Amino acid sequence: MILLDEQGRPEPPPAADETTMLLAFLDYHRATLAWKCAGLDEAGLSAAIAPSPMTLGGMLKHLAHVEDSWFSRWLHGHDRQPPWDAVDWAADPDWAWHSAAQDTPEHLLELWQDTVARSRTLVAEALADGGLERPAQRSWPDGRTPSLRWILLHMIEEYARHNGHADLLRESVDGATGE
């Protein structure tokens, strides 16, 4: 049974196997980002705190890109899919962050939610094909290859770091606070 907290986030179980715990903490952090972005219009998702140009909309698009990159491209070896395949990443490595200003809130949320759903499917496939030890299909330039375990831990770290930013950004938009 999944317990939800007062914001509707799934509480990670206090005791479970490693795979269940990793997936639960990743889902908790995904739900935290969704909570911080919930109900905001274009102005809210575009608000920044000086001196950083970071926005909640940019964060949604960035994390959609990071999800797709790690779970589709690295883990399964797939080619980049739209919209990521049309970006000149060498010329603009921060494209996901600043291009979000041209997207509607609905588009940003849909892009992120669709990517998370795809990521869940790709993780389930990898778990069925080797478990947490399953190596990624792509290796780093130095020849090392991350495991699914490493990728999941990295994604938890990525969400945790950005959820701290999301706390500050959301509070600056409308005063909403919470862990």
XYZ file of C-alpha atoms in Angstrom:
179
model
C 0.000 0.000 0.000
C 1.411 3.394 -1.010
C 0.937 6.130 1.570
C 0.637 9.712 0.366
C 1.705 12.734 2.381
C -0.364 15.907 2.740
C 0.886 17.155 -0.667
C -0.041 13.881 -2.397
C 3.541 12.640 -2.664
C 4.175 8.893 -2.287
C 6.024 8.270 0.968
C 9.023 5.975 0.518
C 8.554 2.879 2.693
C 10.604 2.764 5.906
C 11.855 -0.720 5.005
C 11.968 -2.470 1.632
C 14.355 -4.069 -0.820
C 16.918 -1.883 -2.585
C 15.051 -1.582 -5.887
C 11.797 -0.601 -4.181
C 13.602 2.025 -2.077
C 15.454 3.556 -5.034
C 12.313 3.791 -7.162
C 10.272 5.121 -4.231
C 12.740 7.915 -3.489
C 12.928 8.875 -7.172
C 9.118 8.993 -7.365
C 9.006 11.052 -4.148
C 11.344 13.643 -5.658
C 9.432 13.650 -8.955
C 6.228 14.289 -6.986
C 7.958 17.098 -5.064
C 8.784 18.865 -8.325
C 5.198 18.385 -9.534
C 3.931 19.878 -6.259
C 6.232 22.903 -6.543
C 5.029 23.569 -10.117
C 1.332 22.798 -9.562
C -1.187 25.466 -10.467
C 1.301 27.996 -11.811
C 0.647 29.976 -14.966
C 3.234 31.114 -17.509
C 4.391 33.986 -15.303
C 4.834 31.671 -12.328
C 6.785 29.085 -14.303
C 8.938 31.850 -15.822
C 9.804 33.651 -12.572
C 13.491 33.773 -11.626
C 15.380 34.887 -8.542
C 18.239 37.249 -9.327
C 21.023 36.720 -10.178
C 20.087 33.250 -11.501
C 18.014 32.878 -14.691
C 16.692 29.524 -13.371
C 12.895 29.094 -13.564
C 10.465 26.337 -12.619
C 9.501 25.978 -16.285
C 13.151 25.622 -17.233
C 13.542 23.070 -14.465
C 10.651 20.981 -15.823
C 12.174 20.996 -19.301
C 15.699 20.350 -18.011
C 14.561 17.394 -15.905
C 12.556 15.995 -18.837
C 15.760 16.149 -20.861
C 17.823 14.556 -18.069
C 15.245 11.750 -17.626
C 15.235 11.047 -21.365
C 19.000 11.260 -21.613
C 19.767 8.808 -18.806
C 16.962 6.287 -19.180
C 16.516 6.262 -22.967
C 19.809 7.355 -24.456
C 22.385 6.077 -21.935
C 20.623 3.084 -20.377
C 18.970 1.694 -23.527
C 21.191 3.216 -26.220
C 18.331 4.914 -28.072
C 18.906 7.923 -30.302
C 17.658 11.310 -29.152
C 13.952 11.835 -29.730
C 12.022 15.093 -30.284
C 12.469 17.752 -29.117
C 16.010 16.839 -28.021
C 17.132 15.582 -31.448
C 16.790 19.009 -33.110
C 18.973 20.873 -30.583
C 22.557 21.882 -31.280
C 23.789 21.000 -27.783
C 27.359 22.032 -28.541
C 26.202 25.544 -29.440
C 23.668 25.791 -26.599
C 24.188 23.337 -23.711
C 21.538 25.153 -21.620
C 18.851 25.055 -24.310
C 16.332 23.187 -22.135
C 16.631 25.800 -19.385
C 16.071 28.949 -21.411
C 13.892 27.644 -24.268
C 11.177 26.847 -21.734
C 10.218 30.536 -21.764
C 8.670 29.980 -25.225
C 6.573 26.999 -24.048
C 3.159 27.040 -22.410
C 2.779 25.671 -18.885
C 0.614 22.887 -20.307
C 3.311 21.908 -22.809
C 6.055 21.903 -20.165
C 4.046 19.765 -17.748
C 3.014 17.363 -20.510
C 6.590 17.048 -21.773
C 7.868 16.272 -18.271
C 5.002 13.908 -17.368
C 5.298 11.989 -20.661
C 9.046 11.670 -20.209
C 8.665 10.415 -16.631
C 6.116 7.817 -17.796
C 8.500 6.669 -20.543
C 11.357 6.544 -18.028
C 9.345 4.320 -15.689
C 8.732 1.885 -18.547
C 12.415 1.898 -19.534
C 13.514 1.296 -15.937
C 11.074 -1.618 -15.611
C 12.501 -3.128 -18.806
C 16.059 -2.763 -17.488
C 15.137 -4.253 -14.107
C 13.657 -7.273 -15.904
C 16.852 -7.520 -17.978
C 19.582 -7.614 -15.352
C 18.300 -5.721 -12.343
C 20.191 -2.907 -10.709
C 23.507 -4.285 -11.954
C 22.421 -3.971 -15.597
C 25.005 -1.854 -17.399
C 24.005 1.063 -19.584
C 24.265 0.576 -23.344
C 26.484 3.648 -23.658
C 29.795 4.133 -21.879
C 31.442 7.319 -20.701
C 34.350 8.733 -22.748
C 36.809 7.096 -20.313
C 35.323 3.657 -21.061
C 33.499 3.132 -17.768
C 29.831 2.148 -17.954
C 27.320 3.117 -15.280
C 24.883 0.541 -13.916
C 21.140 1.069 -13.563
C 21.784 1.478 -9.819
C 24.196 4.373 -10.506
C 21.730 5.996 -12.914
C 18.860 5.767 -10.397
C 21.012 7.234 -7.623
C 22.167 9.988 -9.957
C 18.564 10.829 -10.840
C 17.604 10.979 -7.159
C 20.519 13.363 -6.612
C 19.495 15.448 -9.655
C 15.913 15.839 -8.416
C 16.960 16.477 -4.807
C 19.317 19.278 -5.862
C 16.759 20.939 -8.112
C 13.919 20.535 -5.621
C 15.893 22.792 -3.290
C 15.920 25.383 -6.063
C 12.213 24.746 -6.669
C 11.455 25.566 -3.013
C 13.028 29.010 -3.380
C 11.506 29.701 -6.781
C 7.992 28.732 -5.740
C 8.179 30.815 -2.581
C 9.256 33.823 -4.650
C 6.279 33.376 -6.989
C 3.399 33.168 -4.532
C 4.778 32.583 -1.044
C 3.965 28.853 -1.046
C 6.389 27.024 1.221
C 6.927 23.513 2.452
C 9.699 20.973 2.522
